[in-house]
Tab-separated table of C-alpha atoms in Angstrom:
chain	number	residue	atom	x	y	z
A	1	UNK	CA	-8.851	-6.912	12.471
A	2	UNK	CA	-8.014	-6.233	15.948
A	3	UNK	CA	-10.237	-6.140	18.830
A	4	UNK	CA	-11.393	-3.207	20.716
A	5	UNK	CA	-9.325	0.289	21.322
A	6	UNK	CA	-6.616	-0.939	19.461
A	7	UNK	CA	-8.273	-1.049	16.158
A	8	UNK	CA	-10.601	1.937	16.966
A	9	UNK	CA	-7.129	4.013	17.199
A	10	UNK	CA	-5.990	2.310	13.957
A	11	UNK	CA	-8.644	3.155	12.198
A	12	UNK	CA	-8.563	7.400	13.288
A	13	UNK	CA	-4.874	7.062	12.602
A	14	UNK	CA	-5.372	5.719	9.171
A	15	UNK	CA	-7.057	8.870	8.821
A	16	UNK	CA	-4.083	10.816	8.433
A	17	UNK	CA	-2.629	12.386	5.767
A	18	UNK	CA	0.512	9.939	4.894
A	19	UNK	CA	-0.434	7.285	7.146
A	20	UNK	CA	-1.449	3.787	5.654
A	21	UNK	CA	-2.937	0.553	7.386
A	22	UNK	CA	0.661	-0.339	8.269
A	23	UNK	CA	1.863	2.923	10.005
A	24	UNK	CA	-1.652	3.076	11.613
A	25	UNK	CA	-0.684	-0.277	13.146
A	26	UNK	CA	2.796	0.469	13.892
A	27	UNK	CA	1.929	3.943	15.593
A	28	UNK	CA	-0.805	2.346	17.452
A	29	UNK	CA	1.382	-0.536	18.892
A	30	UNK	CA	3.966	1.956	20.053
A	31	UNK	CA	1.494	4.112	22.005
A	32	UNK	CA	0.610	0.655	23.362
A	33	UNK	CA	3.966	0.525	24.950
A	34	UNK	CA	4.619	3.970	25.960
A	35	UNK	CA	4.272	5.700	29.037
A	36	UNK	CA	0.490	7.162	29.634
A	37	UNK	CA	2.273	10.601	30.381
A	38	UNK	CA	3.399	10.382	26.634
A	39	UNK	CA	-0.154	9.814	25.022
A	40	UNK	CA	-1.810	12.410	27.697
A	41	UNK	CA	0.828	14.842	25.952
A	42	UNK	CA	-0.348	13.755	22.420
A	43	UNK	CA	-3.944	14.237	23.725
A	44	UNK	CA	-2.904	18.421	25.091
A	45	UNK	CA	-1.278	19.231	22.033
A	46	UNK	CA	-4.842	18.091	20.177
A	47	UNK	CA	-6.748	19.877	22.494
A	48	UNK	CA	-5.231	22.534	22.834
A	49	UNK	CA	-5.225	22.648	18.636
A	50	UNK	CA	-9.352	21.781	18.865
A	51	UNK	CA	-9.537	25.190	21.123
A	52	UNK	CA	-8.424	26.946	18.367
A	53	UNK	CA	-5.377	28.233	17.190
A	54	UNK	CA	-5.117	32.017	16.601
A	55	UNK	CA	-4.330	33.328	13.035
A	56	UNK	CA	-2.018	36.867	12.748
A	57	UNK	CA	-4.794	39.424	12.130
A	58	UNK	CA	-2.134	40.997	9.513
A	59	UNK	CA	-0.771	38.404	7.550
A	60	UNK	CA	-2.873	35.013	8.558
A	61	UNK	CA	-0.362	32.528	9.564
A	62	UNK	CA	-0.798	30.611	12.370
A	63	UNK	CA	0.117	32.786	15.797
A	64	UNK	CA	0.345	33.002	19.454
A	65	UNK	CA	-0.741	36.370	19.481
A	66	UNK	CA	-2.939	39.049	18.087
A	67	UNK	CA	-0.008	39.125	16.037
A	68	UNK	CA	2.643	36.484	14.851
A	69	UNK	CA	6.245	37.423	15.905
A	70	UNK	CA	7.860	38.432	12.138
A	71	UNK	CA	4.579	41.137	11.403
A	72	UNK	CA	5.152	42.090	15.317
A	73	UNK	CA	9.002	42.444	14.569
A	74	UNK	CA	10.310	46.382	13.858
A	75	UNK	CA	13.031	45.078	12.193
A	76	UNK	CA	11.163	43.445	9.235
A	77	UNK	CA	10.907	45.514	6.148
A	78	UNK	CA	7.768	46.656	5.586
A	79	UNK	CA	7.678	47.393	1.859
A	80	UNK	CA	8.128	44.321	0.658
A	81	UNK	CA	5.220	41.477	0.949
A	82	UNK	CA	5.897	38.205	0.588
A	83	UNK	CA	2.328	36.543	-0.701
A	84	UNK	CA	2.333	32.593	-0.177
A	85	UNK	CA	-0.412	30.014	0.046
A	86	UNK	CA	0.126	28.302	3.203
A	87	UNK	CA	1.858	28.786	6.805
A	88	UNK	CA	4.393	26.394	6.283
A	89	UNK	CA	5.806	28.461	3.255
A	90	UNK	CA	6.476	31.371	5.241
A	91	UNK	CA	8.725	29.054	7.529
A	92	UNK	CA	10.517	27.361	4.254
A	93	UNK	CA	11.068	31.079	3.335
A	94	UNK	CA	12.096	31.577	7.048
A	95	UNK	CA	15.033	29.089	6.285
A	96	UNK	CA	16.602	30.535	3.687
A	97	UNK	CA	17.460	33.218	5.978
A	98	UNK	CA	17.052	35.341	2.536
A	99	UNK	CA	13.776	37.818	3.424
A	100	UNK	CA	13.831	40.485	5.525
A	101	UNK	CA	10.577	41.997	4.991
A	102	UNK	CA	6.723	40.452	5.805
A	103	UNK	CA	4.194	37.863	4.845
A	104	UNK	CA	0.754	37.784	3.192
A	105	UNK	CA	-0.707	33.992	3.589
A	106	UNK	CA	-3.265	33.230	1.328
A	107	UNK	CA	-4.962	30.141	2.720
A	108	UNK	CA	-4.293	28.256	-0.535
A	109	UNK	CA	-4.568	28.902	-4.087
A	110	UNK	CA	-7.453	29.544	-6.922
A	111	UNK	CA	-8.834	26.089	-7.646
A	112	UNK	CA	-12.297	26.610	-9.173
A	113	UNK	CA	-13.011	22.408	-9.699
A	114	UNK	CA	-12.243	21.958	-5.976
A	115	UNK	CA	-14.611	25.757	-5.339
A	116	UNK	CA	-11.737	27.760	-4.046
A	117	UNK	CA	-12.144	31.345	-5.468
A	118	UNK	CA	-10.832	34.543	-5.077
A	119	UNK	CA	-13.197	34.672	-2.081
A	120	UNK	CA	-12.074	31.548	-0.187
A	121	UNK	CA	-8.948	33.361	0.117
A	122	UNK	CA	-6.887	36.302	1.722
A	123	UNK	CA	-6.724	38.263	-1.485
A	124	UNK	CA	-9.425	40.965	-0.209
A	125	UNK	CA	-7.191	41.506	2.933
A	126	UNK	CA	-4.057	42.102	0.725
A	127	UNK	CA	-5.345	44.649	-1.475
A	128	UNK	CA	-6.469	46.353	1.933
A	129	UNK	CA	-3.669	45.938	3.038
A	130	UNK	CA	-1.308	47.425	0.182
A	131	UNK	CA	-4.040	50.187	-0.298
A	132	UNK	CA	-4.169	51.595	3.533
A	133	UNK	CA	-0.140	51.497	3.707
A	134	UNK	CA	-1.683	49.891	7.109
A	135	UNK	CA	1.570	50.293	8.995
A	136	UNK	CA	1.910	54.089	7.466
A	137	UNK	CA	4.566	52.960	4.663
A	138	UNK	CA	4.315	52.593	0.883
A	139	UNK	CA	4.480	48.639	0.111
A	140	UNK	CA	7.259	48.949	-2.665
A	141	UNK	CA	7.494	45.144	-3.797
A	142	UNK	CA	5.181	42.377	-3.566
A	143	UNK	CA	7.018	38.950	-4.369
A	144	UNK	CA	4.241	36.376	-5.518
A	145	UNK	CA	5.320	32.826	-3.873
A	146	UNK	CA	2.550	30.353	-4.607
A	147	UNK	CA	3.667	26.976	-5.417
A	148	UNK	CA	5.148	26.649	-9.180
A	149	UNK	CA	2.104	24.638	-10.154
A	150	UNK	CA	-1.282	24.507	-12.035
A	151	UNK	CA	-3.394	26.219	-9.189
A	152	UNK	CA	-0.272	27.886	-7.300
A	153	UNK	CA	0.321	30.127	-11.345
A	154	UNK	CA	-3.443	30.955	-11.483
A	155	UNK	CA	-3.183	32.308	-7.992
A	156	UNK	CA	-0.114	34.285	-9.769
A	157	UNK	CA	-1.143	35.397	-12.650
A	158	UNK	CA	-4.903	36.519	-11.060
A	159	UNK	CA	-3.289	38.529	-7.977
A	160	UNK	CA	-1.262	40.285	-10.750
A	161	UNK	CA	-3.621	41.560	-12.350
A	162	UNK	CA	-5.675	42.725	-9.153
A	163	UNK	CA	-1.975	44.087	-8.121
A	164	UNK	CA	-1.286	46.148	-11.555
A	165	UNK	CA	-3.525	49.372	-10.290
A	166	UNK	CA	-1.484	50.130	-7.503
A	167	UNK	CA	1.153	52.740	-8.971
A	168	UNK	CA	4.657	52.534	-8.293
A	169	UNK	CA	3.963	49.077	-6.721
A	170	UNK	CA	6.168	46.435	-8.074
A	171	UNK	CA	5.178	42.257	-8.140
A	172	UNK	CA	7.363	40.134	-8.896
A	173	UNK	CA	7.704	36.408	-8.664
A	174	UNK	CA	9.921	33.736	-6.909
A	175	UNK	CA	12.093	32.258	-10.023
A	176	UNK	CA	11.879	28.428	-11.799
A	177	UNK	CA	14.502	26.692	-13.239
A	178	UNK	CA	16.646	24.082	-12.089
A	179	UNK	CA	16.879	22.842	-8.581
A	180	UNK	CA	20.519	23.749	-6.648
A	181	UNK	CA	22.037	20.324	-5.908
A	182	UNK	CA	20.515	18.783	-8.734
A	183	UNK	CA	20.851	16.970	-12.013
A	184	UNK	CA	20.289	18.408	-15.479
A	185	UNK	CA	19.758	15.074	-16.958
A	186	UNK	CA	17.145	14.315	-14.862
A	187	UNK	CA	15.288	17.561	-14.892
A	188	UNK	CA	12.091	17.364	-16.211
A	189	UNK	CA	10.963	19.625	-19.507
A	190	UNK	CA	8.886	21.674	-18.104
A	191	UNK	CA	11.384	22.966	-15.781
A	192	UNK	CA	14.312	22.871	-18.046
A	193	UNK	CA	12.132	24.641	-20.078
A	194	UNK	CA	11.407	27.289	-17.295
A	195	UNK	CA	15.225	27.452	-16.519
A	196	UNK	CA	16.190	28.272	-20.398
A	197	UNK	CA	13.647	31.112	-20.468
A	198	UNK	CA	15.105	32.667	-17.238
A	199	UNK	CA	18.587	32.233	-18.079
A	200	UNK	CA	20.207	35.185	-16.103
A	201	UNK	CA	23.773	36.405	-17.901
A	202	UNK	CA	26.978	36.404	-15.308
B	1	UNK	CA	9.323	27.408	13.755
B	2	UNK	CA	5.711	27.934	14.437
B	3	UNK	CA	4.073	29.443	16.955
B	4	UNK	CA	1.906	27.808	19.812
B	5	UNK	CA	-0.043	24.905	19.707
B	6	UNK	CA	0.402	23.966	16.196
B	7	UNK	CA	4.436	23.824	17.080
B	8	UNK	CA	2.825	21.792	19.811
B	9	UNK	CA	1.255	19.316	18.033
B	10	UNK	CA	3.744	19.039	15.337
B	11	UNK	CA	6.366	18.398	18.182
B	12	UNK	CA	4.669	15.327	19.788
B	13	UNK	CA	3.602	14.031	16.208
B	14	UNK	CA	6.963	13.933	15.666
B	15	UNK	CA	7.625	11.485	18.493
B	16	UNK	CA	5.428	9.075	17.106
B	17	UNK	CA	7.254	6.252	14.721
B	18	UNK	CA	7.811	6.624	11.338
B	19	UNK	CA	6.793	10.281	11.321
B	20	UNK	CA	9.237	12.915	10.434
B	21	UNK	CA	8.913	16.453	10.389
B	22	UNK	CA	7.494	17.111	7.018
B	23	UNK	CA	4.751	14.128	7.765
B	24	UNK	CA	4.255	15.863	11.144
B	25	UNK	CA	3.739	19.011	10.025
B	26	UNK	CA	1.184	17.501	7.316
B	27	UNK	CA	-0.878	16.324	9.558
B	28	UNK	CA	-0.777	19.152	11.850
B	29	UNK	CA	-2.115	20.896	9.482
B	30	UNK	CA	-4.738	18.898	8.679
B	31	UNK	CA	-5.736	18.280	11.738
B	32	UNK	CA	-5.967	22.673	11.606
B	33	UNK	CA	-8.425	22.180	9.162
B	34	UNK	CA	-11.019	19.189	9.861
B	35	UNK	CA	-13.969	19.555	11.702
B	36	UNK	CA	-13.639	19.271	15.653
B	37	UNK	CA	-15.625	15.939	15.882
B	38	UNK	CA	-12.748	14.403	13.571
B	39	UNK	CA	-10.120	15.589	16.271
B	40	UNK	CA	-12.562	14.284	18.915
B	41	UNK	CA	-12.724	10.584	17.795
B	42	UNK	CA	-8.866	10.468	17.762
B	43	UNK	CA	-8.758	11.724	21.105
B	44	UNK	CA	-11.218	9.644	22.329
B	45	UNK	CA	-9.331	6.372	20.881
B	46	UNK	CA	-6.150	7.781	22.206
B	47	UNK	CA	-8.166	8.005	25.704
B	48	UNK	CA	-9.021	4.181	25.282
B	49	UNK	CA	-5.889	2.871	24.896
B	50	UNK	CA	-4.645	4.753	27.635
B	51	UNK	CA	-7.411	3.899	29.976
B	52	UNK	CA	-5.812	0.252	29.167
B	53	UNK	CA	-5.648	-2.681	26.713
B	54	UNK	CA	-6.806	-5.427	27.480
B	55	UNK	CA	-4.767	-9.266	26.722
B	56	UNK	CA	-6.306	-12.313	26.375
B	57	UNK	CA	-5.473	-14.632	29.032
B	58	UNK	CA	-4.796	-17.771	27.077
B	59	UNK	CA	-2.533	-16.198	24.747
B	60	UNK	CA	-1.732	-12.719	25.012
B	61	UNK	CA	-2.820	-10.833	22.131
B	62	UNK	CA	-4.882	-7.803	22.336
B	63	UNK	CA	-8.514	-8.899	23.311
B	64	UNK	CA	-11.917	-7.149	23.513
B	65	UNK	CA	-12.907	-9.727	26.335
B	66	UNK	CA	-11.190	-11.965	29.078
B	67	UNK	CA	-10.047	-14.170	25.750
B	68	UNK	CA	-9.998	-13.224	22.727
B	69	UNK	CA	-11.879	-14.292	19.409
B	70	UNK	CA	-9.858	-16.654	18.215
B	71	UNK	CA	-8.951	-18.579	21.908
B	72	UNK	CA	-12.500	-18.735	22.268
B	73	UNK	CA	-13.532	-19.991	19.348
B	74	UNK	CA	-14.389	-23.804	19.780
B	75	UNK	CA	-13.798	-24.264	16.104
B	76	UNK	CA	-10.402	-23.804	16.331
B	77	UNK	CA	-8.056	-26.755	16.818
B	78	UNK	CA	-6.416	-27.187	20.545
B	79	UNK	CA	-3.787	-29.196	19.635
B	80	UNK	CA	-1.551	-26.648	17.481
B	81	UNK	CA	-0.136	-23.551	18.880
B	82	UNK	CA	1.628	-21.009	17.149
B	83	UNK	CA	4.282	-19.161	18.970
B	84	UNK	CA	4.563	-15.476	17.371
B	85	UNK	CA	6.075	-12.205	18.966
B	86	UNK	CA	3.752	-9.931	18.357
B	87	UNK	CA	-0.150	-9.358	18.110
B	88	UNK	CA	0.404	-7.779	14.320
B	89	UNK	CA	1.698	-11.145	14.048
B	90	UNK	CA	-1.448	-13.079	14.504
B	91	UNK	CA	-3.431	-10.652	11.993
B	92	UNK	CA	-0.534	-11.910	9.740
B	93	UNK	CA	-0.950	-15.560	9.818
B	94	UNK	CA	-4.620	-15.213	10.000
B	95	UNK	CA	-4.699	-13.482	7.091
B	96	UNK	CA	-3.362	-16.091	5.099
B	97	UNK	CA	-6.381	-18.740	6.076
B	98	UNK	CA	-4.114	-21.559	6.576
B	99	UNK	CA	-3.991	-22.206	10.114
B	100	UNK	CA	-6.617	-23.068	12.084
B	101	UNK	CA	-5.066	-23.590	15.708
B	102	UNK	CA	-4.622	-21.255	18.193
B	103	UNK	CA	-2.125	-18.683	19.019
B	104	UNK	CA	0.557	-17.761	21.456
B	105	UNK	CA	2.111	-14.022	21.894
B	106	UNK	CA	5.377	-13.718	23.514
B	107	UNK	CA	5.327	-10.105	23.179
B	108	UNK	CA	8.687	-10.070	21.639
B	109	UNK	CA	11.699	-11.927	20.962
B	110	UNK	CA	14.992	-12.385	22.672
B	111	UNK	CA	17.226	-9.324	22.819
B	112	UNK	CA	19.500	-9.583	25.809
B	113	UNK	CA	21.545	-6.063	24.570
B	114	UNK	CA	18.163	-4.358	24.829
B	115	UNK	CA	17.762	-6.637	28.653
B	116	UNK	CA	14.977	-8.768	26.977
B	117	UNK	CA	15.489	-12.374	28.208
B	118	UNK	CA	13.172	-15.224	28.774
B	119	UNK	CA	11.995	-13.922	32.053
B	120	UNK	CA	10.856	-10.890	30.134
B	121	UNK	CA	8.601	-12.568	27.069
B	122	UNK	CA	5.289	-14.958	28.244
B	123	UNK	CA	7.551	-18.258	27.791
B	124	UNK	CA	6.884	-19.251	31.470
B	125	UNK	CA	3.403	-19.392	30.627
B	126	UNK	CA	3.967	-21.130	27.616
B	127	UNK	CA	5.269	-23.926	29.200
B	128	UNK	CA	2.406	-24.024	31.733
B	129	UNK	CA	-0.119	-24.098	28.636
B	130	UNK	CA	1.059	-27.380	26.913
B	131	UNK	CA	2.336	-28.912	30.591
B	132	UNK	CA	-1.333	-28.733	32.063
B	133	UNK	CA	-3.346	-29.705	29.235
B	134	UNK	CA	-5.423	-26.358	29.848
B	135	UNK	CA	-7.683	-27.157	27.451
B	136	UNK	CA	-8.254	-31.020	28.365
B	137	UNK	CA	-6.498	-31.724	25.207
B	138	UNK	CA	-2.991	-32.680	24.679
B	139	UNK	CA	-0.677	-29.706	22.412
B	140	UNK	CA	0.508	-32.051	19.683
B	141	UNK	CA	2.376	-29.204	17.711
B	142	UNK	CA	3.985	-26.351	18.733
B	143	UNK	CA	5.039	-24.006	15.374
B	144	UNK	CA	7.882	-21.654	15.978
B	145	UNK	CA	6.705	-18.395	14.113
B	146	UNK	CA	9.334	-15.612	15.348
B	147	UNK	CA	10.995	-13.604	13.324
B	148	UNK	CA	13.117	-15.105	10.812
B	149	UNK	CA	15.997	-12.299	11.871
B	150	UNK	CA	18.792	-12.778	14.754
B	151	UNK	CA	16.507	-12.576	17.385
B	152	UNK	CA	13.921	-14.251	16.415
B	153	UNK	CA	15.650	-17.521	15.494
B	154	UNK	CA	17.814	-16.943	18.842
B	155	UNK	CA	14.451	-17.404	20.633
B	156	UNK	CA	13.424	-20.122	18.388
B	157	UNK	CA	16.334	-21.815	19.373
B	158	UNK	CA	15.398	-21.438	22.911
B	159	UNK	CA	11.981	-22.706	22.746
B	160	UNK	CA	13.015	-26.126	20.923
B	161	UNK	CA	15.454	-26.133	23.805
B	162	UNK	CA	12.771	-25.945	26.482
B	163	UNK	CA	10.024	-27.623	24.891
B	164	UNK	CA	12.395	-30.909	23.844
B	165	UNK	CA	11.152	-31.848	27.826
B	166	UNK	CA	7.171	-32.358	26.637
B	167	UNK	CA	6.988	-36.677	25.264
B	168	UNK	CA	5.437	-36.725	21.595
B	169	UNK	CA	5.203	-32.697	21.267
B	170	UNK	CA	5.892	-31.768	17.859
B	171	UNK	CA	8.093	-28.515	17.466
B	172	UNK	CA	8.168	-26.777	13.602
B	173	UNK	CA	9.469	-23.572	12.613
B	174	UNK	CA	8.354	-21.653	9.905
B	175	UNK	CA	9.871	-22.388	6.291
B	176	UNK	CA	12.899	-19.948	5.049
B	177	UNK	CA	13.333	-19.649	1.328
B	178	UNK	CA	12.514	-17.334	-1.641
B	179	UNK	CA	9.646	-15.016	-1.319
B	180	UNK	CA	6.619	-15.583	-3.588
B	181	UNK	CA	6.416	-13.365	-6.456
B	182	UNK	CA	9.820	-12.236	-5.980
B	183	UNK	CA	12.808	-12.515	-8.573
B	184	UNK	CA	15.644	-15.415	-7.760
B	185	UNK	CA	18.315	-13.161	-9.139
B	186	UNK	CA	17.132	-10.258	-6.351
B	187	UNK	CA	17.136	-12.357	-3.938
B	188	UNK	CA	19.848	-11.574	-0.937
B	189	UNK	CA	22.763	-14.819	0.006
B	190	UNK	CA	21.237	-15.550	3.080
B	191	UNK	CA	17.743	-16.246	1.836
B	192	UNK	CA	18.707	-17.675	-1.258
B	193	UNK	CA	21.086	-20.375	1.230
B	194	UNK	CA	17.966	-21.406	3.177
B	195	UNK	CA	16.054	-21.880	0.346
B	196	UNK	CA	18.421	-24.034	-1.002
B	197	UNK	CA	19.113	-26.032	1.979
B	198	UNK	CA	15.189	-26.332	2.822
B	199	UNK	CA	14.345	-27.678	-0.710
B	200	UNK	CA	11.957	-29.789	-1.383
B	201	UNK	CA	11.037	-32.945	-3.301
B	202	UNK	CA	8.897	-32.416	-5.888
């Protein structure tokens, strides 16, 4: 619709995750307007993301170094393992300010239809992991926190199995039930449902 | 949160409008996890726009060439110009197939808080477009296409001010009133008012 590099940049925006025609246009007009120092930053941060971006040879987030600052950390616990699909989970966990000990990330979860199997992900690298006591300590407790959904409970319920012949290792797994802040009413059944089987006494 | 150039990239994404963290760090990570060549293209439409845009001459939108499509289309009629703010503005109107004159972009609307005045949108050369006949054909009609929001009437207020001067030039504004599709009872006071004050016999 529009000529030349304006519409070129629309269209790679568009791209995007999240970003329709109209943000396309919106983001491109802005660059339009900025200062060339802040689209040659832009540009770095790209590049510098095309060179490659190094992945924590222990757990397999996304790093500076060999490895990523919680698995370099002494003061993490090292018998628990925290297994979650994606880098971004380990900082929502981060957040909660809740887990002291260190991360297993997955890469995803089991989703045969779309060919991710047990091979497409980190699940070889765990069990190494758990079996070598790598850093020279018993893992005690591995917490299972793939997403609470179709592909994220396959992931679940497979890695417990694989998990069940390591003796005296215990897996357990982030709970469901009703979101803090939240609204009974407007819960849906399936995790009302979740939240009545879990029901903790107090 | 994360470490390196992802945080990076996430960072200036973040800077761009209408992208908040979460969307930010979506597209980080996709951008982690397409091929190189996709990254590539985006850079290398970034890189255009920043080597420069080019505007057409006659009326200021983005243009591939010295003018753009539409100014140098001879199909198009001279005598009607339509005054809009922006170049998304233009892709708006022509997307409606109902006007077949020819465009002018005043790259934005009155704002004098924000130190926009008339000095600072393409009204000077306005003027000098319908005053020298540029085209060897007299402007008969000039339609006022701003913004219908404070700013964009204030400078549609100007422009019938300064273009009362031109003998026999016709000055319209764009029609106010209810939205089509839309529900009367939804509709908020002050477009409901103009609606009612701009009806029409029927």
């Amino acid at each position: 619709m529009f000529e030349g590099p304006v519409q070129d940049l629309i269209d790679e925006l568009g791209k995007l995750p999240g970003i329709g025609p109209k943000s396309a246009q919106r983001i491109a007009f802005h660059l339009l307007s900025v200062e060339p120092p802040d689209i040659e930053r832009l540009q770095n941060a790209l590049q510098r993301v095309r060179d490659g971006v190094q992945f924590c040879v222990v757990c397999g987030t996304v790093s500076d170094a060999e490895q990523c600052r919680i698995c370099a950390d002494p003061r993490r616990d090292r018998t628990m393992i925290c297994v979650v699909e994606e880098p971004k989970d380990v900082q929502a966990i981060e957040r909660t300010r809740e887990f002291r000990g260190r991360y297993h990330v997955l890469g995803g979860a089991l989703d045969p239809l779309s060919g991710v199997g047990p091979d497409q992900l980190r699940i070889r690298e765990l069990l190494t992991r758990i079996g070598n006591q790598s850093d020279g300590v018993d893992v005690a407790e591995v917490i299972i926190a793939t997403d609470p959904n179709t592909e994220g409970e396959a992931t679940a319920t497979y890695l417990v199995r694989m998990l069940r012949d390591f003796p005296g290792l215990s897996v357990t797994r982030l709970a469901s039930g009703l979101p803090m802040g939240g609204d009974l009413e407007f819960a849906d059944e399936l995790t009302l449902g979740r939240a009545l089987s879990g029901r903790r006494a107090m």
